[in-house]
Amino acid sequence: MAWRSSGTSNESLIENLWKNKLITQPLVKAAFLRVDRAHYAPSSPYEDRPQSIGHSATISAPHMHASAVESLLPFLLPRTDDEPKQSAEGVPSIVGQPRRPRRVLDIGSGSGYLTHVLAELVGSDGVVVGIEHISALKELGEANMRKSAEGRDLLDSGRVRFRVGDGRKGWAEPTSDSKPGVGGPARDAEDARSENKDQAGGWDAIHVGAAAAELHEELVRQLRSPGRMFIPVSDEDGFDQYIWTVDKDEDGRIEKKKLYGVRYVPLTDAPK
Ligand code: SAH
């Protein structure tokens, strides 16, 4: 499956993923077409295989990125469910309630490629945070994103943020970072309220790009209701790895699903 989708350009790679049904949703295809993998993969960017990016890390294969985005899509697209709903009398039942912007966490952001694709889907008020425990790779993700005008805009607007930290603990954005442009106009009460919600609210989608030793409870805790995590997890013997999804429903109920076997670099302590 891996090499069947290789192409000679970004477009032919994505078309091949589509033909091979590794991408099935038009919005996912459109997002992948908007991001040139050559900005993120140092060699053979249109091959459907992982490539080394240094520091024992790899940019994952395109078909794995495709699988992750296909799975997370319902939790990435701008929400419509808390927009005003029509009651039986045709009167909006929730009037003037602000739409809750999407918040997505990409753990082990590495090259920054998937972080960029995710940002293409969350809408102009969404936020994607890429977290890396190796600061050189955090810098690499940022530098790769700066290669395109769209990437620069995502960084400069604060819609994408790369951070250094241990992804096993998840991430909480400092409140002052929620609004880019410190020293800008004073925040009104509504801004402050939505920031607080942001702070407490966790993540609609969490992508983990390295194999975890377990389904880290802290990550599940940081999922919003509803929310979904896509995570490779090593079996107890440490040899086999499987993709799991963890869904948290509206009522906070958790459902864990083991999907298929994979091979990722491990989610570890930061090298000394
Ligand atoms: N999604 C990335 C995958 C990079 S490989 C891409 O496709 O480019 C996995 C990454 O996880 C590596 O960059 C590695 O440095 C990072 N990583 C491993 N353990 C981590 C941890 N505990 N916290 C944050 N990042 C981690």
GROMACS .gro file of C-alpha atoms and ligand atoms in nm:
model
  298
    1MET     CA    1   0.000   0.000   0.000
    2ALA     CA    2   0.279   0.239   0.094
    3TRP     CA    3   0.457   0.280  -0.239
    4ARG     CA    4   0.155   0.243  -0.468
    5SER     CA    5   0.060   0.607  -0.408
    6SER     CA    6   0.394   0.771  -0.481
    7GLY     CA    7   0.385   1.058  -0.732
    8THR     CA    8   0.616   1.294  -0.918
    9SER     CA    9   0.450   1.613  -0.791
   10ASN     CA   10   0.241   1.709  -0.490
   11GLU     CA   11  -0.069   1.688  -0.705
   12SER     CA   12   0.006   1.340  -0.842
   13LEU     CA   13   0.089   1.210  -0.492
   14ILE     CA   14  -0.246   1.333  -0.358
   15GLU     CA   15  -0.433   1.208  -0.668
   16ASN     CA   16  -0.278   0.864  -0.615
   17LEU     CA   17  -0.379   0.862  -0.247
   18TRP     CA   18  -0.730   0.947  -0.366
   19LYS     CA   19  -0.733   0.676  -0.637
   20ASN     CA   20  -0.616   0.420  -0.383
   21LYS     CA   21  -0.893   0.531  -0.144
   22LEU     CA   22  -0.644   0.638   0.124
   23ILE     CA   23  -0.805   0.981   0.098
   24THR     CA   24  -1.183   0.953   0.054
   25GLN     CA   25  -1.321   1.290   0.167
   26PRO     CA   26  -1.305   1.586  -0.076
   27LEU     CA   27  -1.224   1.836   0.201
   28VAL     CA   28  -0.930   1.623   0.309
   29LYS     CA   29  -0.804   1.602  -0.048
   30ALA     CA   30  -0.836   1.978  -0.093
   31ALA     CA   31  -0.640   2.044   0.227
   32PHE     CA   32  -0.356   1.810   0.123
   33LEU     CA   33  -0.344   1.972  -0.223
   34ARG     CA   34  -0.293   2.313  -0.060
   35VAL     CA   35   0.024   2.204   0.126
   36ASP     CA   36   0.336   2.121  -0.076
   37ARG     CA   37   0.509   1.829   0.095
   38ALA     CA   38   0.839   1.945  -0.061
   39HIS     CA   39   0.848   2.226   0.198
   40TYR     CA   40   0.856   1.965   0.474
   41ALA     CA   41   1.035   1.653   0.343
   42PRO     CA   42   1.408   1.701   0.277
   43SER     CA   43   1.424   1.437   0.001
   44SER     CA   44   1.184   1.251  -0.233
   45PRO     CA   45   0.888   1.446  -0.096
   46TYR     CA   46   0.634   1.286  -0.330
   47GLU     CA   47   0.721   0.925  -0.241
   48ASP     CA   48   0.461   0.758  -0.020
   49ARG     CA   49   0.711   0.663   0.249
   50PRO     CA   50   0.860   0.820   0.562
   51GLN     CA   51   1.179   1.031   0.528
   52SER     CA   52   1.440   1.110   0.789
   53ILE     CA   53   1.432   1.468   0.923
   54GLY     CA   54   1.726   1.424   1.163
   55HIS     CA   55   1.730   1.375   1.544
   56SER     CA   56   1.608   1.013   1.492
   57ALA     CA   57   1.276   1.152   1.370
   58THR     CA   58   1.092   1.102   1.043
   59ILE     CA   59   0.824   1.280   0.851
   60SER     CA   60   0.558   1.008   0.843
   61ALA     CA   61   0.444   0.854   0.514
   62PRO     CA   62   0.171   1.044   0.329
   63HIS     CA   63  -0.076   0.754   0.362
   64MET     CA   64  -0.040   0.772   0.744
   65HIS     CA   65  -0.101   1.147   0.745
   66ALA     CA   66  -0.403   1.083   0.522
   67SER     CA   67  -0.540   0.819   0.760
   68ALA     CA   68  -0.501   1.051   1.059
   69VAL     CA   69  -0.676   1.344   0.894
   70GLU     CA   70  -0.957   1.124   0.756
   71SER     CA   71  -1.019   0.997   1.110
   72LEU     CA   72  -1.004   1.336   1.283
   73LEU     CA   73  -1.200   1.533   1.021
   74PRO     CA   74  -1.534   1.562   1.210
   75PHE     CA   75  -1.342   1.726   1.496
   76LEU     CA   76  -1.144   1.960   1.272
   77LEU     CA   77  -1.404   2.131   1.056
   78PRO     CA   78  -1.548   2.453   1.196
   79ARG     CA   79  -1.836   2.370   1.429
   80THR     CA   80  -2.193   2.436   1.331
   81ASP     CA   81  -2.368   2.259   1.618
   82ASP     CA   82  -2.373   2.548   1.861
   83GLU     CA   83  -2.487   2.797   1.600
   84PRO     CA   84  -2.846   2.914   1.650
   85LYS     CA   85  -3.091   2.623   1.611
   86GLN     CA   86  -3.451   2.669   1.496
   87SER     CA   87  -3.712   2.577   1.756
   88ALA     CA   88  -4.053   2.437   1.658
   89GLU     CA   89  -4.187   2.792   1.620
   90GLY     CA   90  -3.898   2.881   1.394
   91VAL     CA   91  -3.738   3.102   1.659
   92PRO     CA   92  -3.363   3.053   1.711
   93SER     CA   93  -3.321   2.878   2.045
   94ILE     CA   94  -2.965   2.996   2.108
   95VAL     CA   95  -2.925   3.352   1.996
   96GLY     CA   96  -2.593   3.527   1.968
   97GLN     CA   97  -2.390   3.245   2.120
   98PRO     CA   98  -2.037   3.265   1.978
   99ARG     CA   99  -1.919   2.968   1.776
  100ARG     CA  100  -1.648   2.782   1.964
  101PRO     CA  101  -1.329   2.787   1.754
  102ARG     CA  102  -1.155   2.459   1.693
  103ARG     CA  103  -0.847   2.374   1.897
  104VAL     CA  104  -0.619   2.097   1.773
  105LEU     CA  105  -0.301   1.955   1.928
  106ASP     CA  106  -0.036   1.786   1.710
  107ILE     CA  107   0.203   1.599   1.942
  108GLY     CA  108   0.545   1.524   1.792
  109SER     CA  109   0.498   1.782   1.517
  110GLY     CA  110   0.842   1.706   1.365
  111SER     CA  111   0.856   1.846   1.012
  112GLY     CA  112   0.541   2.053   1.070
  113TYR     CA  113   0.373   1.907   0.760
  114LEU     CA  114   0.070   1.757   0.931
  115THR     CA  115   0.038   2.063   1.156
  116HIS     CA  116  -0.003   2.267   0.836
  117VAL     CA  117  -0.259   2.030   0.681
  118LEU     CA  118  -0.462   2.032   1.005
  119ALA     CA  119  -0.456   2.414   1.005
  120GLU     CA  120  -0.600   2.414   0.653
  121LEU     CA  121  -0.912   2.243   0.790
  122VAL     CA  122  -0.993   2.421   1.117
  123GLY     CA  123  -1.110   2.750   0.966
  124SER     CA  124  -0.987   3.102   1.016
  125ASP     CA  125  -1.069   3.115   1.389
  126GLY     CA  126  -0.924   2.772   1.474
  127VAL     CA  127  -0.587   2.710   1.638
  128VAL     CA  128  -0.341   2.424   1.587
  129VAL     CA  129  -0.058   2.380   1.836
  130GLY     CA  130   0.237   2.161   1.734
  131ILE     CA  131   0.440   2.030   2.028
  132GLU     CA  132   0.794   1.889   2.008
  133HIS     CA  133   1.031   1.782   2.282
  134ILE     CA  134   1.339   1.858   2.065
  135SER     CA  135   1.371   2.233   2.022
  136ALA     CA  136   1.569   2.195   1.694
  137LEU     CA  137   1.266   2.012   1.550
  138LYS     CA  138   1.027   2.277   1.679
  139GLU     CA  139   1.246   2.529   1.491
  140LEU     CA  140   1.248   2.303   1.184
  141GLY     CA  141   0.868   2.284   1.173
  142GLU     CA  142   0.847   2.661   1.198
  143ALA     CA  143   1.116   2.717   0.931
  144ASN     CA  144   0.945   2.471   0.695
  145MET     CA  145   0.615   2.650   0.741
  146ARG     CA  146   0.780   2.984   0.662
  147LYS     CA  147   0.866   2.856   0.310
  148SER     CA  148   0.515   2.938   0.183
  149ALA     CA  149   0.309   3.256   0.205
  150GLU     CA  150   0.018   3.052   0.347
  151GLY     CA  151   0.246   2.902   0.613
  152ARG     CA  152   0.385   3.242   0.710
  153ASP     CA  153   0.032   3.373   0.745
  154LEU     CA  154  -0.064   3.080   0.971
  155LEU     CA  155   0.232   3.152   1.199
  156ASP     CA  156   0.204   3.530   1.198
  157SER     CA  157  -0.168   3.521   1.274
  158GLY     CA  158  -0.116   3.279   1.565
  159ARG     CA  159  -0.341   3.017   1.405
  160VAL     CA  160  -0.045   2.777   1.418
  161ARG     CA  161   0.193   2.775   1.715
  162PHE     CA  162   0.489   2.546   1.765
  163ARG     CA  163   0.587   2.480   2.127
  164VAL     CA  164   0.858   2.283   2.308
  165GLY     CA  165   0.733   2.039   2.568
  166ASP     CA  166   0.667   1.678   2.662
  167GLY     CA  167   0.367   1.580   2.454
  168ARG     CA  168   0.275   1.299   2.696
  169LYS     CA  169   0.151   1.570   2.930
  170GLY     CA  170  -0.055   1.741   2.660
  171TRP     CA  171  -0.049   2.118   2.651
  172ALA     CA  172  -0.228   2.422   2.794
  173GLU     CA  173  -0.167   2.746   2.612
  174PRO     CA  174  -0.076   3.038   2.839
  175THR     CA  175  -0.375   3.273   2.841
  176SER     CA  176  -0.180   3.572   2.716
  177ASP     CA  177  -0.092   3.376   2.401
  178SER     CA  178  -0.453   3.314   2.309
  179LYS     CA  179  -0.468   3.653   2.140
  180PRO     CA  180  -0.164   3.720   1.928
  181GLY     CA  181  -0.023   4.071   1.937
  182VAL     CA  182   0.058   4.160   2.295
  183GLY     CA  183   0.018   4.534   2.342
  184GLY     CA  184  -0.274   4.539   2.099
  185PRO     CA  185  -0.617   4.668   2.182
  186ALA     CA  186  -0.746   4.597   2.532
  187ARG     CA  187  -0.956   4.282   2.553
  188ASP     CA  188  -1.323   4.317   2.621
  189ALA     CA  189  -1.518   4.099   2.861
  190GLU     CA  190  -1.628   3.863   2.585
  191ASP     CA  191  -1.270   3.806   2.474
  192ALA     CA  192  -1.173   3.731   2.832
  193ARG     CA  193  -1.461   3.486   2.871
  194SER     CA  194  -1.374   3.296   2.553
  195GLU     CA  195  -1.008   3.288   2.655
  196ASN     CA  196  -1.101   3.131   2.984
  197LYS     CA  197  -1.311   2.877   2.803
  198ASP     CA  198  -1.017   2.815   2.573
  199GLN     CA  199  -0.788   2.763   2.866
  200ALA     CA  200  -1.016   2.518   3.040
  201GLY     CA  201  -1.154   2.368   2.725
  202GLY     CA  202  -0.880   2.138   2.600
  203TRP     CA  203  -0.871   2.002   2.247
  204ASP     CA  204  -1.128   1.900   1.987
  205ALA     CA  205  -0.869   1.676   1.823
  206ILE     CA  206  -0.535   1.540   1.939
  207HIS     CA  207  -0.296   1.381   1.690
  208VAL     CA  208  -0.001   1.189   1.827
  209GLY     CA  209   0.282   1.140   1.576
  210ALA     CA  210   0.498   0.899   1.779
  211ALA     CA  211   0.421   0.562   1.940
  212ALA     CA  212   0.309   0.596   2.302
  213ALA     CA  213   0.365   0.335   2.571
  214GLU     CA  214   0.003   0.374   2.681
  215LEU     CA  215  -0.316   0.572   2.615
  216HIS     CA  216  -0.195   0.856   2.836
  217GLU     CA  217  -0.478   0.948   3.074
  218GLU     CA  218  -0.375   1.313   3.078
  219LEU     CA  219  -0.427   1.336   2.701
  220VAL     CA  220  -0.772   1.178   2.730
  221ARG     CA  221  -0.853   1.424   3.007
  222GLN     CA  222  -0.757   1.718   2.784
  223LEU     CA  223  -0.998   1.608   2.508
  224ARG     CA  224  -1.308   1.820   2.480
  225SER     CA  225  -1.656   1.664   2.491
  226PRO     CA  226  -1.690   1.572   2.212
  227GLY     CA  227  -1.338   1.516   2.094
  228ARG     CA  228  -1.115   1.254   1.935
  229MET     CA  229  -0.753   1.145   1.976
  230PHE     CA  230  -0.560   0.954   1.706
  231ILE     CA  231  -0.262   0.780   1.867
  232PRO     CA  232  -0.019   0.497   1.786
  233VAL     CA  233   0.039   0.279   2.093
  234SER     CA  234   0.299   0.009   2.149
  235ASP     CA  235   0.181  -0.330   2.271
  236GLU     CA  236   0.305  -0.449   2.608
  237ASP     CA  237   0.588  -0.646   2.445
  238GLY     CA  238   0.703  -0.314   2.297
  239PHE     CA  239   0.727  -0.469   1.951
  240ASP     CA  240   0.392  -0.426   1.778
  241GLN     CA  241   0.225  -0.089   1.749
  242TYR     CA  242  -0.138  -0.014   1.668
  243ILE     CA  243  -0.334   0.297   1.589
  244TRP     CA  244  -0.602   0.368   1.848
  245THR     CA  245  -0.873   0.627   1.847
  246VAL     CA  246  -1.012   0.755   2.174
  247ASP     CA  247  -1.348   0.932   2.149
  248LYS     CA  248  -1.502   1.141   2.424
  249ASP     CA  249  -1.872   1.200   2.363
  250GLU     CA  250  -2.094   1.496   2.461
  251ASP     CA  251  -2.144   1.343   2.806
  252GLY     CA  252  -1.778   1.269   2.865
  253ARG     CA  253  -1.810   0.896   2.794
  254ILE     CA  254  -1.491   0.741   2.655
  255GLU     CA  255  -1.471   0.487   2.373
  256LYS     CA  256  -1.136   0.334   2.275
  257LYS     CA  257  -1.084   0.153   1.943
  258LYS     CA  258  -0.779  -0.044   1.828
  259LEU     CA  259  -0.754  -0.003   1.450
  260TYR     CA  260  -0.450  -0.138   1.260
  261GLY     CA  261  -0.078  -0.212   1.292
  262VAL     CA  262   0.181   0.063   1.225
  263ARG     CA  263   0.548   0.152   1.274
  264TYR     CA  264   0.626   0.491   1.435
  265VAL     CA  265   0.927   0.629   1.623
  266PRO     CA  266   0.861   0.614   1.999
  267LEU     CA  267   0.712   0.889   2.217
  268THR     CA  268   0.994   0.919   2.471
  269ASP     CA  269   1.180   1.135   2.719
  270ALA     CA  270   1.363   1.421   2.549
  271PRO     CA  271   1.726   1.332   2.466
  272LYS     CA  272   1.974   1.482   2.715
  273SAH     N1  273   0.418   1.429   1.265
  273SAH     C1  274   0.560   1.434   1.244
  273SAH     C2  275   0.620   1.308   1.302
  273SAH     C3  276   0.761   1.325   1.341
  273SAH     S1  277   0.832   1.175   1.410
  273SAH     C4  278   0.590   1.443   1.096
  273SAH     O1  279   0.523   1.372   1.019
  273SAH     O2  280   0.680   1.516   1.056
  273SAH     C5  281   0.778   1.183   1.576
  273SAH     C6  282   0.817   1.307   1.649
  273SAH     O3  283   0.776   1.294   1.785
  273SAH     C7  284   0.965   1.335   1.651
  273SAH     O4  285   0.986   1.460   1.591
  273SAH     C8  286   1.004   1.335   1.800
  273SAH     O5  287   1.100   1.433   1.834
  273SAH     C9  288   0.870   1.365   1.865
  273SAH     N2  289   0.855   1.320   2.003
  273SAH    C10  290   0.892   1.200   2.056
  273SAH     N3  291   0.863   1.195   2.188
  273SAH    C11  292   0.804   1.314   2.219
  273SAH    C12  293   0.749   1.369   2.340
  273SAH     N4  294   0.751   1.302   2.456
  273SAH     N5  295   0.696   1.493   2.335
  273SAH    C13  296   0.695   1.565   2.218
  273SAH     N6  297   0.744   1.518   2.103
  273SAH    C14  298   0.798   1.394   2.102
   0.00000   0.00000   0.00000
